[in-house]
mmCIF file of C-alpha atoms in Angstrom:
data_model
loop_
_atom_site.group_PDB
_atom_site.id
_atom_site.type_symbol
_atom_site.label_atom_id
_atom_site.label_comp_id
_atom_site.label_asym_id
_atom_site.label_seq_id
_atom_site.Cartn_x
_atom_site.Cartn_y
_atom_site.Cartn_z
ATOM 1 C CA MET H 1 0.616 0.067 0.381
ATOM 2 C CA VAL H 2 1.455 3.181 -1.053
ATOM 3 C CA LEU H 3 1.715 5.799 2.198
ATOM 4 C CA ASN H 4 -0.121 8.655 2.416
ATOM 5 C CA ARG H 5 2.131 11.509 2.772
ATOM 6 C CA GLU H 6 -0.838 13.976 3.734
ATOM 7 C CA MET H 7 -2.318 11.446 5.860
ATOM 8 C CA THR H 8 0.315 11.367 7.820
ATOM 9 C CA LEU H 9 1.310 15.296 7.970
ATOM 10 C CA HIS H 10 -1.213 16.017 9.179
ATOM 11 C CA PHE H 11 -1.382 13.371 11.834
ATOM 12 C CA LEU H 12 1.712 14.960 13.138
ATOM 13 C CA SER H 13 0.217 19.089 12.386
ATOM 14 C CA SER H 14 -2.642 18.282 14.712
ATOM 15 C CA HIS H 15 -0.629 16.013 17.209
ATOM 16 C CA LYS H 16 2.323 18.318 16.969
ATOM 17 C CA THR H 17 1.680 20.003 20.338
ATOM 18 C CA THR H 18 0.704 16.862 22.632
ATOM 19 C CA ILE H 19 4.191 15.616 21.375
ATOM 20 C CA LEU H 20 6.342 18.655 22.535
ATOM 21 C CA THR H 21 4.717 18.671 25.475
ATOM 22 C CA GLU H 22 5.313 15.274 26.388
ATOM 23 C CA TRP H 23 8.703 15.165 24.829
ATOM 24 C CA LYS H 24 9.848 18.217 26.602
ATOM 25 C CA GLU H 25 8.178 16.598 29.748
ATOM 26 C CA ARG H 26 10.648 14.251 29.338
ATOM 27 C CA LEU H 27 13.298 16.514 29.781
ATOM 28 C CA LYS H 28 12.984 18.043 33.111
ATOM 29 C CA HIS H 29 15.620 15.541 34.819
ATOM 30 C CA LEU H 30 18.267 17.096 32.306
ATOM 31 C CA SER H 31 20.461 20.336 33.633
ATOM 32 C CA ASP H 32 18.220 23.468 34.160
ATOM 33 C CA GLY H 33 20.896 25.342 32.567
ATOM 34 C CA TYR H 34 20.316 24.173 29.308
ATOM 35 C CA ILE H 35 16.359 22.961 29.066
ATOM 36 C CA GLU H 36 15.763 25.932 27.127
ATOM 37 C CA TYR H 37 18.334 24.777 24.567
ATOM 38 C CA PHE H 38 17.356 21.126 24.502
ATOM 39 C CA GLU H 39 13.775 22.275 23.761
ATOM 40 C CA GLU H 40 14.425 24.917 20.776
ATOM 41 C CA GLU H 41 16.411 21.080 19.315
ATOM 42 C CA ILE H 42 13.803 18.985 20.258
ATOM 43 C CA GLU H 43 11.089 21.801 17.898
ATOM 44 C CA LYS H 44 13.770 21.852 14.633
ATOM 45 C CA ILE H 45 13.907 18.511 15.031
ATOM 46 C CA LEU H 46 10.019 18.080 14.991
ATOM 47 C CA ASN H 47 9.531 20.516 12.374
ATOM 48 C CA SER H 48 12.231 19.132 10.075
ATOM 49 C CA LEU H 49 10.368 15.755 9.894
ATOM 50 C CA MET H 50 7.397 17.498 8.777
ATOM 51 C CA LYS H 51 9.540 19.132 6.100
ATOM 52 C CA GLN H 52 10.275 16.553 4.387
ATOM 53 C CA LEU H 53 6.929 14.933 4.410
ATOM 54 C CA LYS H 54 5.397 18.223 2.785
ATOM 55 C CA ASN H 55 8.132 18.299 0.523
ATOM 56 C CA THR H 56 8.095 15.501 -1.523
ATOM 57 C CA ASP H 57 11.255 16.744 -3.973
ATOM 58 C CA THR H 58 13.154 17.761 -1.006
ATOM 59 C CA ASN H 59 16.607 16.201 -0.348
ATOM 60 C CA ILE H 60 16.724 14.428 2.081
ATOM 61 C CA ASP H 61 19.958 13.258 3.022
ATOM 62 C CA ASP H 62 20.445 17.785 1.997
ATOM 63 C CA MET H 63 17.922 18.482 5.185
ATOM 64 C CA LEU H 64 18.924 16.060 7.350
ATOM 65 C CA LYS H 65 23.246 16.905 6.377
ATOM 66 C CA ASP H 66 22.582 20.781 7.576
ATOM 67 C CA LEU H 67 20.177 20.005 10.228
ATOM 68 C CA GLY H 68 22.285 17.273 11.650
ATOM 69 C CA GLU H 69 25.641 20.127 11.254
ATOM 70 C CA LYS H 70 23.676 22.749 13.358
ATOM 71 C CA ILE H 71 23.393 21.250 16.252
ATOM 72 C CA SER H 72 27.023 19.768 16.134
ATOM 73 C CA ALA H 73 28.033 23.597 16.189
ATOM 74 C CA GLY H 74 25.609 24.517 19.184
ATOM 75 C CA ARG H 75 26.800 21.338 21.067
ATOM 76 C CA VAL H 76 30.517 22.294 20.625
ATOM 77 C CA LYS H 77 29.493 25.972 21.373
ATOM 78 C CA GLN H 78 27.802 24.642 24.223
ATOM 79 C CA HIS H 79 30.437 22.566 25.427
ATOM 80 C CA LEU H 80 28.008 20.278 25.132
ATOM 81 C CA ASN H 81 28.692 15.772 24.616
ATOM 82 C CA MET H 82 26.731 14.139 21.612
ATOM 83 C CA ASP H 83 25.150 11.462 24.233
ATOM 84 C CA MET H 84 22.600 13.440 25.113
ATOM 85 C CA PHE H 85 21.536 13.933 21.759
ATOM 86 C CA PHE H 86 20.805 10.674 21.341
ATOM 87 C CA SER H 87 19.366 10.155 24.416
ATOM 88 C CA ILE H 88 16.886 12.983 23.413
ATOM 89 C CA THR H 89 16.071 11.613 19.675
ATOM 90 C CA SER H 90 15.637 7.714 20.814
ATOM 91 C CA THR H 91 13.319 9.428 22.624
ATOM 92 C CA GLY H 92 11.266 11.645 20.696
ATOM 93 C CA ARG H 93 11.724 8.953 18.347
ATOM 94 C CA SER H 94 9.195 6.552 20.562
ATOM 95 C CA ILE H 95 6.720 9.374 21.760
ATOM 96 C CA ILE H 96 6.409 9.335 17.285
ATOM 97 C CA ILE H 97 5.647 6.062 16.335
ATOM 98 C CA ASP H 98 3.664 5.691 20.450
ATOM 99 C CA GLN H 99 1.835 8.398 18.520
ATOM 100 C CA PHE H 100 1.183 6.767 15.107
ATOM 101 C CA LEU H 101 0.208 3.493 17.067
ATOM 102 C CA ALA H 102 -2.886 4.973 18.822
ATOM 103 C CA TYR H 103 -3.875 5.887 14.800
ATOM 104 C CA GLU H 104 -6.352 3.927 13.593
ATOM 105 C CA ALA H 105 -6.751 5.545 10.271
ATOM 106 C CA ILE H 106 -3.239 4.680 9.618
ATOM 107 C CA LYS H 107 -3.094 0.980 10.468
ATOM 108 C CA GLY H 108 -3.235 -0.638 7.097
ATOM 109 C CA GLU H 109 0.440 1.694 6.186
ATOM 110 C CA LEU H 110 2.032 1.620 9.805
ATOM 111 C CA SER H 111 5.215 0.020 8.866
ATOM 112 C CA ALA H 112 5.826 2.354 6.141
ATOM 113 C CA VAL H 113 5.728 5.311 9.125
ATOM 114 C CA ILE H 114 7.959 3.383 11.109
ATOM 115 C CA HIS H 115 9.903 2.720 8.217
ATOM 116 C CA GLN H 116 9.914 5.885 7.094
ATOM 117 C CA ILE H 117 10.403 7.782 11.583
ATOM 118 C CA ASN H 118 13.636 5.050 11.596
ATOM 119 C CA ALA H 119 15.194 6.829 8.599
ATOM 120 C CA TYR H 120 14.639 9.566 9.676
ATOM 121 C CA PHE H 121 16.151 9.759 12.918
ATOM 122 C CA ASP H 122 19.097 7.421 11.618
ATOM 123 C CA LYS H 123 19.739 9.458 9.118
ATOM 124 C CA LEU H 124 20.090 12.458 11.817
ATOM 125 C CA ILE H 125 22.029 11.129 14.055
ATOM 126 C CA TYR H 126 24.877 9.890 11.811
ATOM 127 C CA PHE H 127 25.169 13.393 9.898
ATOM 128 C CA ALA H 128 25.018 15.433 13.645
ATOM 129 C CA LEU H 129 27.839 12.314 14.947
ATOM 130 C CA SER H 130 30.031 12.975 11.729
ATOM 131 C CA SER H 131 29.476 16.757 11.820
ATOM 132 C CA TYR H 132 31.041 17.008 15.531
ATOM 133 C CA THR H 133 33.661 14.458 15.430
ATOM 134 C CA ASP H 134 34.687 16.785 13.058
ATOM 135 C CA LEU H 135 34.342 19.706 14.731
ATOM 136 C CA LYS H 136 35.946 18.092 17.618
ATOM 137 C CA THR H 137 39.202 17.126 15.772
ATOM 138 C CA LYS H 138 39.554 20.575 14.506
ATOM 139 C CA GLN H 139 38.750 21.854 17.862
ATOM 140 C CA VAL H 140 42.186 19.894 19.118
ATOM 141 C CA ALA H 141 44.006 20.799 15.981
ATOM 142 C CA GLU H 142 43.415 24.667 16.782
ATOM 143 C CA GLN H 143 44.639 23.972 20.523
ATOM 144 C CA TYR H 144 47.768 21.603 19.410
ATOM 145 C CA GLN H 145 48.898 25.086 17.093
ATOM 146 C CA LEU H 146 49.520 26.603 20.454
ATOM 147 C CA ILE H 147 52.305 24.783 20.867
ATOM 148 C CA ASN H 148 52.895 23.508 17.976
ATOM 149 C CA PRO H 149 56.828 23.819 16.966
ATOM 150 C CA ASN H 150 55.436 26.459 14.069
ATOM 151 C CA HIS H 151 55.352 28.858 17.213
ATOM 152 C CA LYS H 152 58.375 28.268 18.144
ATOM 153 C CA ASP H 153 59.591 31.803 17.038
ATOM 154 C CA ARG H 154 56.322 33.336 19.102
ATOM 155 C CA LEU H 155 57.804 31.037 22.410
ATOM 156 C CA THR H 156 60.658 32.304 22.116
ATOM 157 C CA LEU H 157 60.141 35.737 22.237
ATOM 158 C CA LEU H 158 57.805 35.241 25.423
ATOM 159 C CA GLY H 159 60.407 33.178 27.556
ATOM 160 C CA GLN H 160 62.653 36.177 26.375
ATOM 161 C CA MET H 161 60.442 38.684 27.505
ATOM 162 C CA THR H 162 59.922 36.633 30.344
ATOM 163 C CA SER H 163 63.121 36.904 31.593
ATOM 164 C CA SER H 164 64.008 40.368 31.256
ATOM 165 C CA PHE H 165 60.291 40.891 33.592
ATOM 166 C CA VAL H 166 61.045 38.666 35.855
ATOM 167 C CA HIS H 167 64.932 40.098 36.585
ATOM 168 C CA GLU H 168 64.218 43.341 36.317
ATOM 169 C CA PHE H 169 61.550 43.028 39.183
ATOM 170 C CA ARG H 170 63.650 40.250 41.408
ATOM 171 C CA ASN H 171 66.286 43.645 41.854
ATOM 172 C CA PRO H 172 63.523 45.805 43.345
ATOM 173 C CA LEU H 173 61.956 42.657 45.153
ATOM 174 C CA THR H 174 65.542 41.163 46.092
ATOM 175 C CA SER H 175 66.117 44.767 48.157
ATOM 176 C CA ILE H 176 62.325 44.612 49.780
ATOM 177 C CA MET H 177 63.396 41.449 50.942
ATOM 178 C CA GLY H 178 67.220 42.010 52.247
ATOM 179 C CA PHE H 179 65.760 44.792 54.625
ATOM 180 C CA ILE H 180 63.230 42.896 56.246
ATOM 181 C CA GLN H 181 65.716 40.442 57.073
ATOM 182 C CA LEU H 182 67.627 43.426 59.038
ATOM 183 C CA LEU H 183 64.087 44.848 60.065
ATOM 184 C CA GLN H 184 63.948 41.480 62.054
ATOM 185 C CA ALA H 185 67.353 41.728 63.344
ATOM 186 C CA GLU H 186 67.356 45.186 63.998
ATOM 187 C CA GLN H 187 63.912 45.474 65.891
ATOM 188 C CA PRO H 188 62.120 41.701 65.906
ATOM 189 C CA GLU H 189 58.978 42.844 68.111
ATOM 190 C CA ILE H 190 57.881 44.483 64.864
ATOM 191 C CA LYS H 191 54.675 42.609 64.674
ATOM 192 C CA TYR H 192 54.256 40.633 60.989
ATOM 193 C CA LEU H 193 57.431 41.031 59.672
ATOM 194 C CA ASP H 194 57.233 36.994 59.415
ATOM 195 C CA ILE H 195 54.936 36.981 57.460
ATOM 196 C CA ILE H 196 55.539 39.922 55.318
ATOM 197 C CA SER H 197 58.944 38.162 54.790
ATOM 198 C CA LYS H 198 57.134 34.611 53.919
ATOM 199 C CA GLU H 199 54.854 36.007 51.718
ATOM 200 C CA LEU H 200 57.835 37.948 49.424
ATOM 201 C CA ASP H 201 58.936 34.543 49.436
ATOM 202 C CA GLN H 202 56.021 32.903 48.021
ATOM 203 C CA LEU H 203 56.094 36.078 45.296
ATOM 204 C CA ASN H 204 59.969 35.091 44.885
ATOM 205 C CA TYR H 205 58.759 31.665 44.425
ATOM 206 C CA ARG H 206 55.814 32.110 41.608
ATOM 207 C CA ILE H 207 58.200 34.445 39.935
ATOM 208 C CA THR H 208 60.799 31.503 39.756
ATOM 209 C CA GLN H 209 57.853 28.705 38.021
ATOM 210 C CA PHE H 210 57.215 31.311 35.668
ATOM 211 C CA LEU H 211 60.880 32.171 34.260
ATOM 212 C CA ASN H 212 61.312 28.096 34.660
ATOM 213 C CA LEU H 213 57.935 27.332 32.080
ATOM 214 C CA SER H 214 59.428 29.593 29.457
ATOM 215 C CA LYS H 215 62.605 28.159 29.924
ATOM 216 C CA ARG H 216 63.891 25.116 27.993
ATOM 217 C CA GLU H 217 63.986 21.222 29.320
ATOM 218 C CA THR H 218 66.706 19.850 29.862
ATOM 219 C CA ASP H 219 68.395 16.864 31.076
ATOM 220 C CA THR H 220 70.410 17.987 33.615
ATOM 221 C CA THR H 221 67.290 17.491 36.370
ATOM 222 C CA GLN H 222 69.337 16.551 39.582
ATOM 223 C CA ILE H 223 67.805 13.390 40.627
ATOM 224 C CA GLU H 224 67.642 13.121 44.908
ATOM 225 C CA ILE H 225 65.899 10.321 46.962
ATOM 226 C CA PHE H 226 63.887 11.585 49.079
ATOM 227 C CA PRO H 227 60.240 10.902 51.937
ATOM 228 C CA ILE H 228 57.423 12.626 50.984
ATOM 229 C CA ALA H 229 55.889 13.379 53.725
ATOM 230 C CA PRO H 230 58.255 15.884 55.385
ATOM 231 C CA LEU H 231 57.877 17.766 51.371
ATOM 232 C CA VAL H 232 54.557 18.234 51.477
ATOM 233 C CA ASP H 233 54.674 19.504 55.251
ATOM 234 C CA GLU H 234 57.063 22.030 54.072
ATOM 235 C CA VAL H 235 54.904 23.311 50.875
ATOM 236 C CA ILE H 236 51.893 23.783 53.774
ATOM 237 C CA GLU H 237 54.296 26.000 55.893
ATOM 238 C CA PHE H 238 55.433 28.185 52.095
ATOM 239 C CA LEU H 239 51.640 28.363 51.870
ATOM 240 C CA TYR H 240 50.959 29.786 55.291
ATOM 241 C CA PRO H 241 50.126 33.655 54.527
ATOM 242 C CA SER H 242 47.910 31.658 51.683
ATOM 243 C CA ILE H 243 45.822 29.380 53.914
ATOM 244 C CA LEU H 244 45.225 31.676 56.191
ATOM 245 C CA GLU H 245 43.579 34.274 53.849
ATOM 246 C CA VAL H 246 41.264 32.110 52.944
ATOM 247 C CA ASN H 247 40.965 30.293 56.554
ATOM 248 C CA ALA H 248 40.967 27.179 55.031
ATOM 249 C CA SER H 249 41.169 24.193 57.331
ATOM 250 C CA VAL H 250 44.108 21.246 56.152
ATOM 251 C CA SER H 251 44.761 18.232 57.100
ATOM 252 C CA CYS H 252 47.354 15.607 56.052
ATOM 253 C CA ASN H 253 47.555 11.729 56.561
ATOM 254 C CA ILE H 254 50.326 10.613 55.003
ATOM 255 C CA GLU H 255 50.469 6.912 55.821
ATOM 256 C CA GLY H 256 53.816 4.731 56.548
ATOM 257 C CA GLU H 257 57.755 6.675 54.974
ATOM 258 C CA ALA H 258 57.265 6.262 51.603
ATOM 259 C CA GLN H 259 60.291 7.905 49.673
ATOM 260 C CA LEU H 260 60.295 8.359 46.088
ATOM 261 C CA ALA H 261 63.198 9.192 43.382
ATOM 262 C CA GLY H 262 63.435 12.324 41.680
ATOM 263 C CA SER H 263 63.232 15.633 41.225
ATOM 264 C CA LYS H 264 62.278 17.268 44.773
ATOM 265 C CA GLU H 265 62.038 20.865 43.109
ATOM 266 C CA GLU H 266 59.785 19.311 40.588
ATOM 267 C CA PHE H 267 57.673 17.511 43.313
ATOM 268 C CA ARG H 268 57.474 20.988 45.695
ATOM 269 C CA GLN H 269 56.570 22.319 42.158
ATOM 270 C CA VAL H 270 53.699 20.360 41.632
ATOM 271 C CA LEU H 271 51.863 19.906 45.147
ATOM 272 C CA LEU H 272 52.133 24.035 45.631
ATOM 273 C CA ASN H 273 50.547 24.291 42.103
ATOM 274 C CA ILE H 274 47.323 21.805 43.275
ATOM 275 C CA ILE H 275 47.546 23.221 47.246
ATOM 276 C CA LEU H 276 47.308 26.370 45.376
ATOM 277 C CA ASN H 277 44.762 25.978 42.645
ATOM 278 C CA ALA H 278 42.829 25.058 45.715
ATOM 279 C CA LEU H 279 42.828 27.413 47.873
ATOM 280 C CA ASP H 280 41.838 29.693 44.934
ATOM 281 C CA VAL H 281 38.591 27.488 44.863
ATOM 282 C CA VAL H 282 37.844 27.622 48.018
ATOM 283 C CA THR H 283 37.665 30.874 48.963
ATOM 284 C CA GLU H 284 33.515 31.308 48.507
ATOM 285 C CA THR H 285 33.074 27.742 49.982
ATOM 286 C CA PRO H 286 31.388 27.845 53.576
ATOM 287 C CA ASN H 287 33.912 26.193 56.057
ATOM 288 C CA PRO H 288 37.178 25.586 53.283
ATOM 289 C CA SER H 289 38.900 22.491 53.896
ATOM 290 C CA ILE H 290 41.903 20.662 52.122
ATOM 291 C CA ASP H 291 42.573 17.322 53.472
ATOM 292 C CA ILE H 292 45.687 16.010 52.322
ATOM 293 C CA SER H 293 46.609 11.917 52.882
ATOM 294 C CA GLY H 294 48.890 10.239 51.395
ATOM 295 C CA SER H 295 49.170 5.717 51.070
ATOM 296 C CA VAL H 296 51.600 3.108 49.791
ATOM 297 C CA ALA H 297 50.352 -0.234 48.142
ATOM 298 C CA SER H 298 52.528 -2.431 45.965
ATOM 299 C CA GLY H 299 55.460 -0.358 45.456
ATOM 300 C CA PHE H 300 53.401 2.863 44.738
ATOM 301 C CA LEU H 301 52.295 5.952 46.694
ATOM 302 C CA THR H 302 48.507 7.344 46.174
ATOM 303 C CA LEU H 303 48.757 10.891 47.051
ATOM 304 C CA ASN H 304 45.096 12.424 47.139
ATOM 305 C CA ILE H 305 44.757 16.314 47.413
ATOM 306 C CA SER H 306 41.069 17.226 47.917
ATOM 307 C CA ASN H 307 39.364 20.289 48.200
ATOM 308 C CA ASN H 308 35.768 20.954 48.786
ATOM 309 C CA GLY H 309 35.524 23.567 46.213
ATOM 310 C CA PRO H 310 32.622 23.532 43.358
ATOM 311 C CA LYS H 311 32.612 21.391 40.869
ATOM 312 C CA ILE H 312 34.870 21.401 38.267
ATOM 313 C CA PRO H 313 32.317 21.359 35.032
ATOM 314 C CA SER H 314 31.784 17.952 32.946
ATOM 315 C CA GLU H 315 32.661 19.348 29.925
ATOM 316 C CA VAL H 316 36.057 20.401 31.187
ATOM 317 C CA LEU H 317 37.543 17.970 33.730
ATOM 318 C CA PRO H 318 38.478 15.423 30.525
ATOM 319 C CA SER H 319 40.719 18.330 29.226
ATOM 320 C CA ILE H 320 41.563 20.168 33.019
ATOM 321 C CA PHE H 321 45.166 18.917 32.029
ATOM 322 C CA GLU H 322 45.264 20.647 28.272
ATOM 323 C CA PRO H 323 47.199 23.548 28.045
ATOM 324 C CA PHE H 324 45.462 26.313 28.125
ATOM 325 C CA ILE H 325 41.926 25.222 30.157
ATOM 326 C CA THR H 326 41.167 26.318 32.938
ATOM 327 C CA THR H 327 38.274 27.260 34.991
ATOM 328 C CA LYS H 328 39.655 30.433 36.747
ATOM 329 C CA LYS H 329 38.929 33.868 35.683
ATOM 330 C CA ARG H 330 42.184 35.044 35.591
ATOM 331 C CA GLY H 331 44.273 31.719 34.997
ATOM 332 C CA THR H 332 47.071 30.713 32.399
ATOM 333 C CA GLY H 333 45.950 27.280 31.563
ATOM 334 C CA LEU H 334 48.868 26.260 32.495
ATOM 335 C CA GLY H 335 49.519 25.412 35.682
ATOM 336 C CA LEU H 336 48.052 21.593 36.156
ATOM 337 C CA PHE H 337 49.952 21.251 32.203
ATOM 338 C CA VAL H 338 53.111 21.269 33.966
ATOM 339 C CA CYS H 339 52.178 19.553 37.275
ATOM 340 C CA LYS H 340 50.680 16.429 34.620
ATOM 341 C CA GLU H 341 54.077 16.705 32.293
ATOM 342 C CA ILE H 342 56.087 16.514 35.649
ATOM 343 C CA ILE H 343 54.380 13.254 36.446
ATOM 344 C CA LEU H 344 54.561 12.101 33.785
ATOM 345 C CA LYS H 345 58.382 12.211 33.447
ATOM 346 C CA HIS H 346 58.710 10.586 36.853
ATOM 347 C CA GLN H 347 56.635 7.683 35.371
ATOM 348 C CA GLY H 348 53.750 8.104 37.499
ATOM 349 C CA THR H 349 49.702 9.719 36.716
ATOM 350 C CA LEU H 350 47.871 12.437 37.673
ATOM 351 C CA THR H 351 44.128 12.577 37.944
ATOM 352 C CA CYS H 352 40.942 13.839 38.730
ATOM 353 C CA HIS H 353 37.831 13.328 39.851
ATOM 354 C CA SER H 354 35.097 15.867 41.126
ATOM 355 C CA THR H 355 32.020 15.648 42.486
ATOM 356 C CA ASP H 356 28.974 18.545 43.657
ATOM 357 C CA PHE H 357 31.163 18.323 46.841
ATOM 358 C CA LEU H 358 34.792 17.469 46.386
ATOM 359 C CA THR H 359 37.632 17.673 43.884
ATOM 360 C CA THR H 360 40.689 15.649 44.492
ATOM 361 C CA PHE H 361 43.318 15.168 41.801
ATOM 362 C CA SER H 362 45.085 11.831 42.914
ATOM 363 C CA ILE H 363 49.443 10.963 42.081
ATOM 364 C CA ARG H 364 50.528 7.348 41.681
ATOM 365 C CA VAL H 365 53.777 7.412 41.214
ATOM 366 C CA LYS H 366 56.380 4.400 42.532
ATOM 367 C CA THR H 367 58.080 4.789 45.811
ATOM 368 C CA LYS H 368 62.192 4.294 46.240
ATOM 369 C CA SER H 369 62.688 1.082 48.243
#
C-alpha cells in the first residue's frame, strides 16, 4: 500500500503540541541550565520531519546534513557531549511512533510510516555525529597549534620577555627582602614581619616558576631520593599565609615513610600548584577545607589532594590537564599542564575526580625501596 504523506503530515500537525509536550516533559531530569536549549532543539527536529513529509522533492540527505551540522556546532559551542543528543532523539522517536501506533486511520500503512520515521532519525544522528567529530577534531588541532613547533618564534619571544621582566622585578624584590631581614634582626618586636617575609618568599618562588616555564627543558634535572611527607609539610608551611587568608582547614595524613626518586624541586612545584589551585577555588566555600592523604601499596605511593570547592564542570574535566584550559578568571591554564608533565616524566599518573562535594587530584608514583 502506498504511504499517504498528506495523512501522515496531517496527523503530525494535529498532534504536534501533544508530542512536544510529552517530549519536553521527559527532559525535566536534565540540567536546568540547558532545558530551553534542548527544547528549542527538539522543535527543530520535529519541524524538520514535517518539512520532509511536506516537500517530497526535497533531498532528505541534504536537509538532514544541514540540520545535523547546526546541532553539532551548537553542542560544541555549548561544550555539550553527544550522549545527551542520542537520548533526546531516542525519546522523540519513541513518542512519535507510540502516537502513530494509536492512530487507527493509518493502521494499514503503519509499517511504512515507522520505516520512514526510523530512516529520518537514523540519518539525522549519523550526520550530527559525523559533523560533531569533525568539529572536535578541528578544535583539538587548533589547540595543538598553540604549542606546535611552528610557534617556536613566538614562544622564544615570550621566554625572552618573561626573563627580562623577572630579572627587572627581582632587583627591587631582593632589596625589599634584604631590608625585611635587617628589620627582623634589629627590631624583632615589630609585628607581622614574619608574615611579610613569607609572602615575599612566595612571590619570589612564583616568579621563579614562571621563569622556569619559559625555559627549554634540559636533561640536567638533579635526581635524589627524598621522603614525601616532610616535603608536603614544607609546602603547607610555605603556603601558611595563603591558607590563613582564606581561613581554610588543612589536614594531612600520609601513611608510612614513603620515599621517591626524582627531582624534589619539581615535586614541590606540583604540590604547590595543586594546593594553590585548591586555595583559589575554596575562597567562597563555607568552611573551606583541603585534605591531603597518602598511602603505599604494591610499591606505589598514591597521594590524594582534595578540596570542597565547586565541582569542575563535566565538559571541562576531561581536558583539565591540557594547556590553556582553565576554570579560573585569571588563570593561564598552564599550572596543571606542567604538573601532569612532571608526573609523567617521573613515570607516574595524575588524575582528577570531581563531584558536587569534593574535587580530588590523585598522584600515583613508584616508591623507592
